[in-house]
């Protein structure tokens, strides 16, 4: 472990190092949020003859700028899990941060369409890596009772990045904002150089003593602490079992009953979250505000409206960070998926009834849109990332994260590419109704199939998944009998 951070040792088992490390680790996602948030207020500027580009962007240029990131994210995301397991969490995080630096440098040098499209293609690296590598890194440095809270920092920091871009676009010159965007990953890159690798990956590399030193630093205890010895022994035991098992990763996922159940649960929740309509509501927020203004006065500019959306996102992710370890994953997932469904249902009903001539208050779609954005950020979205690290051992997390990420980016690409055409074909209210049905399905599925993972080891979760419903019911009855005096 780097000699500089080894001196930063707190006494009495304090976990401040975990908090500091987690904040640094999630800043690349904050910067990626700035990348994504930059587009929303800048599209109209880039189209303008007075914009920062040498000449105005065409509709074709804009379509490539908005969609190419998801295409490259699928390409770069496919091997990301393997590379994370092969070369380590730290190395891949450094590569991710370097790609962010490269993105901002290209935009500072040139804002012609080809250059911005190239930069957006490079942004596909953090678009995948931030959601594959960083959750794994965070999980493996966190205590079991902090994993939910620290994991939710990912979405919190990303939403801070969104809001920062909205505010900077309203207050600063384009070049000033680009320099600020470059400053963030540059500083973080040098901070990450002195940060340690995760104990689990170090054990996998045979560096048990170094893993023990890192774990002691993270836990704020000495290397001879008894609980530390036990934790290292458990990691070594799992690693030996994995090496003894000659089956491939995919064979384990597909053949082991509990692992396969966990894999299906992960995919269902990930895909339903991607198709909950959250992305579409963000993209078409301006359209909703425009329609709402026909029946209610909205005394704010388009930029201020976008900033309001950013504030709602940030509030939702802040709530998630504060309560995820108190409510548990399951309750938060059920309530927020249901809330997003209600918001989508309200949007569907409002568009349908106003289209056929009924008058409804203009504040209703604005409220519904804010409810969707808040609820998704408060639980549905962060939990869909946290559960991957909860449900799988460190040997499987990279592979599962990569596959889930590919499914997510394909879902994003499909929505970005065909949403407008689908609305023209069947009307926008039916599209929002489809999103509502997806959310309600996710709510019901979570109630039936999803096991609570808060403060549980993978072994405990798999034991639960391996039990039949009858056995589970018997165990609950036995617990109830024992509780009776």
Coordinates of C-alpha atoms in Angstrom, one line a residue:
X1 CA 0.0 0.0 0.0
X2 CA 1.2 3.5 -0.8
X3 CA 3.3 4.9 2.0
X4 CA 1.5 8.3 1.9
X5 CA -2.0 6.9 2.7
X6 CA -0.6 4.3 5.1
X7 CA 0.2 7.2 7.4
X8 CA -3.5 8.2 7.4
X9 CA -4.5 5.8 10.1
X10 CA -7.3 6.7 12.5
X11 CA -7.8 5.1 15.9
X12 CA -10.6 3.3 17.6
X13 CA -11.9 1.5 14.6
X14 CA -13.2 4.6 12.8
X15 CA -14.4 4.1 9.3
X16 CA -13.6 7.6 7.9
X17 CA -11.1 6.1 5.4
X18 CA -13.9 4.2 3.8
X19 CA -16.0 7.4 3.4
X20 CA -13.1 9.4 2.0
X21 CA -12.1 6.6 -0.4
X22 CA -15.8 6.1 -1.5
X23 CA -16.1 9.9 -2.2
X24 CA -13.0 9.9 -4.3
X25 CA -14.0 6.8 -6.2
X26 CA -17.4 8.2 -7.2
X27 CA -16.1 11.5 -8.5
X28 CA -15.5 10.0 -12.0
X29 CA -19.2 9.3 -12.2
X30 CA -19.8 13.0 -11.1
X31 CA -17.7 14.0 -14.1
X32 CA -19.6 11.6 -16.4
X33 CA -22.8 13.3 -15.1
X34 CA -21.3 16.6 -16.2
X35 CA -20.7 15.1 -19.7
X36 CA -24.3 13.9 -20.0
X37 CA -25.8 17.0 -18.4
X38 CA -23.7 19.3 -20.8
X39 CA -25.8 18.1 -23.8
X40 CA -29.2 19.2 -22.6
X41 CA -28.7 23.0 -22.4
X42 CA -26.0 22.9 -25.2
X43 CA -27.9 21.3 -28.1
X44 CA -29.8 24.5 -29.0
X45 CA -26.5 26.5 -28.7
X46 CA -24.6 24.1 -31.0
X47 CA -27.4 24.5 -33.6
X48 CA -27.1 28.3 -33.5
X49 CA -25.0 30.2 -36.0
X50 CA -23.7 32.3 -33.0
X51 CA -22.7 29.1 -31.1
X52 CA -19.2 28.1 -30.1
X53 CA -18.7 25.7 -33.1
X54 CA -17.2 27.0 -36.3
X55 CA -20.6 26.3 -38.0
X56 CA -24.1 25.2 -36.8
X57 CA -24.7 21.5 -36.2
X58 CA -27.2 19.7 -38.4
X59 CA -29.9 17.3 -37.1
X60 CA -27.8 14.4 -38.3
X61 CA -24.8 15.7 -36.3
X62 CA -27.0 16.1 -33.2
X63 CA -28.4 12.6 -33.6
X64 CA -24.9 11.1 -33.7
X65 CA -23.7 13.2 -30.8
X66 CA -26.6 12.0 -28.6
X67 CA -26.5 8.3 -29.6
X68 CA -22.9 7.4 -30.3
X69 CA -22.0 7.2 -26.6
X70 CA -24.4 4.3 -26.1
X71 CA -23.1 2.4 -29.1
X72 CA -19.4 2.7 -27.9
X73 CA -20.5 1.9 -24.4
X74 CA -21.8 -1.5 -25.6
X75 CA -18.5 -2.2 -27.4
X76 CA -16.3 -1.1 -24.5
X77 CA -18.6 -2.6 -21.9
X78 CA -18.5 -6.1 -23.3
X79 CA -14.9 -7.0 -22.0
X80 CA -15.0 -4.6 -19.1
X81 CA -15.9 -7.2 -16.5
X82 CA -13.1 -9.6 -17.7
X83 CA -10.6 -6.7 -17.7
X84 CA -11.6 -5.7 -14.2
X85 CA -11.0 -9.2 -12.9
X86 CA -7.8 -9.6 -14.9
X87 CA -6.0 -6.3 -14.2
X88 CA -7.7 -5.0 -11.1
X89 CA -10.3 -2.5 -9.9
X90 CA -7.7 0.3 -9.5
X91 CA -6.1 0.0 -13.0
X92 CA -9.6 0.0 -14.7
X93 CA -10.7 3.0 -12.6
X94 CA -7.5 4.9 -13.6
X95 CA -8.2 4.1 -17.3
X96 CA -11.8 5.3 -16.9
X97 CA -10.6 8.6 -15.3
X98 CA -8.0 9.0 -18.1
X99 CA -10.8 8.6 -20.7
X100 CA -12.7 11.4 -19.0
X101 CA -9.6 13.7 -19.3
X102 CA -9.2 12.8 -23.0
X103 CA -12.9 13.6 -23.6
X104 CA -12.6 17.2 -22.2
X105 CA -9.3 17.8 -23.9
X106 CA -10.7 17.0 -27.4
X107 CA -13.6 19.4 -26.8
X108 CA -11.2 22.1 -25.6
X109 CA -9.2 21.7 -28.8
X110 CA -12.1 21.5 -31.3
X111 CA -15.9 21.7 -31.2
X112 CA -16.5 20.7 -34.8
X113 CA -19.1 18.0 -35.2
X114 CA -16.5 15.2 -36.0
X115 CA -14.5 16.1 -32.8
X116 CA -17.5 16.2 -30.6
X117 CA -18.7 12.8 -32.0
X118 CA -15.3 11.4 -31.4
X119 CA -15.3 12.7 -27.8
X120 CA -18.8 11.3 -27.2
X121 CA -17.6 7.9 -28.6
X122 CA -14.7 8.0 -26.1
X123 CA -17.3 8.8 -23.4
X124 CA -18.6 5.3 -24.0
X125 CA -15.7 4.1 -21.8
X126 CA -16.8 5.8 -18.6
X127 CA -20.5 5.2 -19.6
X128 CA -19.8 1.5 -19.1
X129 CA -16.9 1.5 -16.6
X130 CA -18.6 3.9 -14.1
X131 CA -21.4 1.4 -13.8
X132 CA -19.3 -1.8 -13.9
X133 CA -16.0 -1.1 -12.2
X134 CA -17.0 1.5 -9.6
X135 CA -19.8 -0.5 -7.9
X136 CA -17.4 -3.5 -7.6
X137 CA -14.6 -1.3 -6.2
X138 CA -17.0 0.4 -3.7
X139 CA -18.4 -2.9 -2.5
X140 CA -15.0 -4.5 -1.9
X141 CA -13.7 -1.6 0.3
X142 CA -16.9 -1.2 2.3
X143 CA -18.1 -2.8 5.6
X144 CA -21.3 -4.9 5.1
X145 CA -23.5 -2.3 6.9
X146 CA -22.1 0.6 4.7
X147 CA -22.4 -1.0 1.3
X148 CA -25.8 0.4 0.5
X149 CA -25.1 3.9 1.6
X150 CA -21.7 4.1 -0.1
X151 CA -23.0 2.4 -3.2
X152 CA -25.8 5.0 -3.5
X153 CA -23.1 7.7 -3.6
X154 CA -22.7 6.6 -7.3
X155 CA -26.1 8.0 -8.4
X156 CA -25.8 10.9 -5.9
X157 CA -22.5 12.1 -7.4
X158 CA -23.7 11.5 -11.0
X159 CA -26.8 13.7 -10.3
X160 CA -24.5 16.4 -8.7
X161 CA -22.7 16.3 -12.1
X162 CA -25.9 16.7 -14.0
X163 CA -27.0 19.7 -11.8
X164 CA -23.5 21.2 -12.0
X165 CA -23.7 21.2 -15.8
X166 CA -27.1 22.8 -15.9
X167 CA -26.0 25.6 -13.6
X168 CA -22.6 26.1 -15.3
X169 CA -24.3 26.3 -18.7
X170 CA -26.6 29.0 -17.4
X171 CA -23.8 31.0 -15.7
X172 CA -20.5 30.4 -17.5
X173 CA -18.9 30.7 -20.9
X174 CA -18.6 27.4 -22.9
X175 CA -14.8 27.4 -22.7
X176 CA -14.8 28.0 -18.9
X177 CA -17.2 25.1 -18.4
X178 CA -15.0 22.8 -20.5
X179 CA -11.9 23.8 -18.4
X180 CA -13.8 23.0 -15.2
X181 CA -14.9 19.7 -16.7
X182 CA -11.2 18.9 -17.4
X183 CA -10.0 19.9 -13.9
X184 CA -12.2 17.4 -12.0
X185 CA -10.9 14.1 -13.6
X186 CA -7.3 15.4 -13.7
X187 CA -7.2 16.0 -9.9
X188 CA -9.0 12.7 -9.2
X189 CA -6.5 10.8 -11.5
X190 CA -3.6 11.8 -9.3
X191 CA -5.5 11.0 -6.1
X192 CA -6.3 7.5 -7.4
X193 CA -2.7 6.8 -8.0
X194 CA -2.1 6.7 -4.2
X195 CA -5.2 4.8 -3.4
X196 CA -5.0 1.1 -2.7
X197 CA -6.4 -1.9 -4.6
X198 CA -9.2 -3.8 -3.0
X199 CA -8.3 -6.5 -0.4
X200 CA -10.3 -9.2 -2.4
X201 CA -8.4 -8.6 -5.6
X202 CA -5.1 -8.5 -3.7
X203 CA -5.9 -11.9 -2.2
X204 CA -6.7 -13.2 -5.7
X205 CA -3.2 -12.0 -6.7
X206 CA -1.7 -13.9 -3.8
X207 CA -0.8 -10.7 -1.9
X208 CA -2.4 -11.7 1.4
X209 CA -0.2 -9.5 3.6
X210 CA -0.8 -6.4 1.5
X211 CA -4.5 -7.2 1.5
X212 CA -4.4 -7.4 5.3
X213 CA -2.7 -4.0 5.5
X214 CA -5.2 -2.4 3.2
X215 CA -8.2 -3.9 5.1
X216 CA -6.7 -2.6 8.4
X217 CA -6.4 0.9 6.9
X218 CA -10.0 0.8 5.6
X219 CA -11.4 -0.5 9.0
X220 CA -9.2 1.8 11.1
X221 CA -7.7 -1.1 13.1
X222 CA -4.3 -2.8 13.5
X223 CA -3.2 -5.6 11.3
X224 CA -3.3 -8.0 14.3
X225 CA -7.0 -7.3 15.0
X226 CA -9.0 -10.6 15.5
X227 CA -12.0 -9.6 13.4
X228 CA -9.6 -8.5 10.6
X229 CA -7.9 -11.9 10.7
X230 CA -11.3 -13.6 10.4
X231 CA -12.3 -11.5 7.4
X232 CA -9.0 -12.1 5.6
X233 CA -9.4 -15.9 6.3
X234 CA -12.9 -15.8 4.8
X235 CA -11.6 -14.1 1.6
X236 CA -8.8 -16.6 1.3
X237 CA -11.2 -19.4 1.8
X238 CA -13.5 -18.2 -1.0
X239 CA -10.5 -17.7 -3.3
X240 CA -9.3 -21.3 -2.7
X241 CA -12.8 -22.7 -3.4
X242 CA -12.9 -20.7 -6.6
X243 CA -9.5 -21.9 -7.8
X244 CA -10.5 -25.5 -6.9
X245 CA -13.7 -25.1 -9.1
X246 CA -12.6 -25.7 -12.7
X247 CA -16.0 -24.6 -14.1
X248 CA -16.1 -21.4 -16.1
X249 CA -17.8 -18.3 -14.8
X250 CA -20.8 -18.7 -17.2
X251 CA -21.1 -22.4 -16.3
X252 CA -21.3 -21.5 -12.6
X253 CA -24.0 -18.8 -13.3
X254 CA -26.1 -21.1 -15.5
X255 CA -25.7 -24.4 -13.6
X256 CA -25.8 -23.3 -9.9
X257 CA -29.4 -22.9 -8.8
X258 CA -28.9 -20.0 -6.4
X259 CA -26.5 -18.1 -8.7
X260 CA -28.8 -18.5 -11.7
X261 CA -31.8 -17.2 -9.6
X262 CA -29.7 -14.2 -8.6
X263 CA -28.7 -13.7 -12.2
X264 CA -32.3 -13.6 -13.4
X265 CA -33.3 -11.3 -10.5
X266 CA -30.5 -8.9 -11.5
X267 CA -31.5 -8.9 -15.2
X268 CA -35.2 -8.4 -14.5
X269 CA -34.6 -5.5 -12.1
X270 CA -31.9 -3.9 -14.3
X271 CA -34.0 -4.1 -17.5
X272 CA -37.3 -3.0 -15.9
X273 CA -35.4 0.0 -14.4
X274 CA -34.0 1.0 -17.8
X275 CA -37.5 0.7 -19.3
X276 CA -39.3 2.6 -16.5
X277 CA -39.4 5.7 -18.7
X278 CA -37.0 7.8 -16.5
X279 CA -34.7 8.5 -19.4
X280 CA -37.5 9.5 -21.7
X281 CA -39.0 11.8 -19.1
X282 CA -35.6 13.6 -18.8
X283 CA -35.2 14.0 -22.5
X284 CA -38.8 15.2 -23.1
X285 CA -39.0 17.4 -20.0
X286 CA -39.1 20.5 -22.2
X287 CA -42.0 19.1 -24.1
X288 CA -43.9 18.4 -20.9
X289 CA -43.2 21.9 -19.6
X290 CA -44.3 23.3 -23.0
X291 CA -47.6 21.4 -22.9
X292 CA -48.2 22.3 -19.2
X293 CA -47.7 26.0 -19.9
X294 CA -50.8 25.9 -22.1
X295 CA -52.9 25.7 -18.9
X296 CA -50.6 27.1 -16.2
X297 CA -48.0 29.9 -16.1
X298 CA -44.5 28.6 -15.5
X299 CA -42.4 31.8 -14.9
X300 CA -39.0 30.2 -15.5
X301 CA -36.8 30.0 -18.6
X302 CA -36.1 26.6 -20.3
X303 CA -32.6 26.5 -18.6
X304 CA -34.2 27.1 -15.2
X305 CA -36.7 24.3 -15.9
X306 CA -33.8 21.9 -16.6
X307 CA -32.1 23.0 -13.4
X308 CA -35.3 22.3 -11.5
X309 CA -35.2 18.7 -12.9
X310 CA -31.6 18.5 -11.7
X311 CA -32.5 19.6 -8.2
X312 CA -35.3 16.9 -8.0
X313 CA -32.8 14.2 -9.1
X314 CA -30.3 15.3 -6.5
X315 CA -32.9 15.3 -3.8
X316 CA -34.0 11.8 -4.7
X317 CA -30.4 10.4 -4.7
X318 CA -29.7 12.2 -1.4
X319 CA -32.7 10.5 0.2
X320 CA -31.5 7.1 -1.1
X321 CA -28.0 7.6 0.4
X322 CA -29.6 8.5 3.8
X323 CA -32.2 5.7 4.1
X324 CA -31.0 2.7 2.0
X325 CA -29.3 1.0 5.0
X326 CA -32.3 1.7 7.3
X327 CA -35.1 0.6 5.0
X328 CA -33.4 -2.2 3.2
X329 CA -33.1 -2.8 -0.5
X330 CA -36.4 -4.6 -1.0
X331 CA -38.7 -2.1 0.6
X332 CA -37.0 0.8 -1.1
X333 CA -37.2 -1.0 -4.5
X334 CA -40.9 -1.8 -4.1
X335 CA -42.0 1.7 -3.0
X336 CA -39.9 3.6 -5.6
X337 CA -40.9 1.3 -8.5
X338 CA -44.5 1.7 -7.5
X339 CA -44.1 5.5 -7.3
X340 CA -42.5 5.7 -10.7
X341 CA -45.4 3.7 -12.1
X342 CA -47.9 6.0 -10.5
X343 CA -46.1 9.0 -12.1
X344 CA -46.1 7.4 -15.5
X345 CA -49.8 6.5 -15.2
X346 CA -50.6 10.1 -14.3
X347 CA -48.6 11.3 -17.4
X348 CA -50.4 8.8 -19.6
X349 CA -53.8 9.9 -18.3
X350 CA -53.1 13.6 -18.6
X351 CA -51.9 13.3 -22.2
X352 CA -54.8 11.1 -23.2
X353 CA -57.5 13.2 -21.6
X354 CA -56.1 16.6 -22.8
X355 CA -55.8 15.2 -26.4
X356 CA -59.5 14.3 -26.5
X357 CA -60.5 17.7 -25.2
X358 CA -60.7 17.5 -21.4
X359 CA -59.2 20.3 -19.4
X360 CA -56.8 19.2 -16.7
X361 CA -54.5 21.4 -14.5
X362 CA -51.1 22.1 -16.0
X363 CA -49.3 21.4 -12.7
X364 CA -50.4 17.7 -12.8
X365 CA -47.9 16.5 -15.5
X366 CA -45.1 18.6 -13.9
X367 CA -45.9 16.9 -10.6
X368 CA -46.0 13.5 -12.2
X369 CA -42.7 14.1 -14.0
X370 CA -41.0 15.2 -10.8
X371 CA -42.4 12.2 -9.0
X372 CA -40.9 9.8 -11.6
X373 CA -37.5 11.5 -11.5
X374 CA -37.4 11.7 -7.7
X375 CA -38.6 8.1 -7.1
X376 CA -36.2 6.6 -9.7
X377 CA -33.2 8.5 -8.1
X378 CA -34.4 7.6 -4.6
X379 CA -34.3 3.9 -5.0
X380 CA -35.2 2.2 -8.3
X381 CA -32.0 3.3 -10.0
X382 CA -29.3 3.0 -7.3
X383 CA -30.7 -0.3 -6.0
X384 CA -30.4 -1.8 -9.5
X385 CA -26.6 -1.2 -9.3
X386 CA -26.2 -2.1 -5.6
X387 CA -27.8 -5.6 -5.9
X388 CA -25.2 -6.8 -8.4
X389 CA -22.5 -6.4 -5.7
X390 CA -24.8 -7.8 -3.1
X391 CA -25.8 -11.0 -5.0
X392 CA -22.5 -12.2 -6.4
X393 CA -19.0 -13.2 -5.2
X394 CA -16.1 -11.1 -6.4
X395 CA -15.2 -13.8 -9.0
X396 CA -18.6 -13.3 -10.7
X397 CA -19.3 -9.6 -10.2
X398 CA -17.3 -8.4 -13.2
X399 CA -19.0 -10.7 -15.7
X400 CA -22.5 -10.1 -14.4
X401 CA -21.9 -6.3 -14.3
X402 CA -20.7 -6.3 -17.9
X403 CA -23.7 -8.4 -19.1
X404 CA -26.2 -6.3 -17.2
X405 CA -24.5 -3.1 -18.5
X406 CA -24.8 -4.3 -22.1
X407 CA -28.5 -4.9 -21.5
X408 CA -28.9 -1.5 -20.0
X409 CA -27.1 0.3 -22.8
X410 CA -29.1 -1.6 -25.5
X411 CA -32.3 -0.5 -23.6
X412 CA -31.1 3.1 -23.6
X413 CA -30.2 2.9 -27.3
X414 CA -33.6 1.4 -28.3
X415 CA -35.4 4.2 -26.4
X416 CA -33.3 7.0 -27.8
X417 CA -33.7 5.7 -31.3
X418 CA -37.3 4.7 -31.5
X419 CA -39.3 6.5 -28.9
X420 CA -40.3 9.4 -31.2
X421 CA -41.4 7.0 -33.9
X422 CA -43.3 4.9 -31.4
X423 CA -45.1 7.9 -30.2
X424 CA -46.1 8.8 -33.8
X425 CA -47.3 5.3 -34.3
X426 CA -49.4 4.7 -31.1
X427 CA -49.4 8.2 -29.5
X428 CA -47.4 9.3 -26.4
X429 CA -50.0 8.3 -23.8
X430 CA -49.8 4.6 -24.8
X431 CA -46.0 4.8 -24.5
X432 CA -46.2 6.3 -21.0
X433 CA -48.8 3.6 -20.1
X434 CA -46.3 0.9 -21.2
X435 CA -43.7 2.4 -18.9
X436 CA -46.3 2.4 -16.0
X437 CA -47.0 -1.3 -16.6
X438 CA -43.2 -2.1 -16.6
X439 CA -42.9 -0.3 -13.2
X440 CA -45.8 -2.1 -11.6
X441 CA -44.5 -5.4 -12.9
X442 CA -41.1 -4.6 -11.3
X443 CA -42.9 -3.8 -8.0
X444 CA -44.8 -7.1 -8.0
X445 CA -41.7 -9.2 -9.1
X446 CA -39.6 -7.6 -6.3
X447 CA -42.3 -8.5 -3.7
X448 CA -42.3 -12.2 -4.9
X449 CA -38.8 -13.0 -6.0
X450 CA -36.3 -10.5 -4.5
X451 CA -34.6 -11.5 -1.2
X452 CA -33.6 -8.8 1.2
X453 CA -29.8 -8.4 0.8
X454 CA -29.1 -5.6 3.4
X455 CA -26.2 -6.6 5.7
X456 CA -26.3 -10.2 4.4
X457 CA -23.4 -12.2 3.0
X458 CA -23.6 -13.8 -0.4
X459 CA -23.7 -17.2 1.4
X460 CA -26.8 -16.1 3.5
X461 CA -28.6 -14.8 0.4
X462 CA -27.9 -18.0 -1.6
X463 CA -29.1 -20.1 1.3
X464 CA -32.3 -18.2 1.1
X465 CA -32.6 -18.5 -2.7
X466 CA -32.0 -22.3 -2.5
X467 CA -34.9 -22.8 -0.2
X468 CA -38.3 -23.7 -1.5
X469 CA -41.3 -21.5 -0.6
X470 CA -42.5 -24.3 1.7
X471 CA -39.2 -24.5 3.5
X472 CA -39.1 -20.7 3.8
X473 CA -42.6 -20.7 5.3
X474 CA -41.7 -23.4 7.8
X475 CA -38.6 -21.4 8.9
X476 CA -40.7 -18.4 9.5
X477 CA -43.2 -20.4 11.5
X478 CA -40.4 -21.8 13.6
X479 CA -39.1 -18.3 14.2
X480 CA -42.5 -17.2 15.3
X481 CA -42.9 -20.1 17.7
X482 CA -39.5 -19.4 19.2
X483 CA -40.5 -15.8 19.7
X484 CA -43.5 -16.7 21.8
X485 CA -42.6 -16.8 25.6

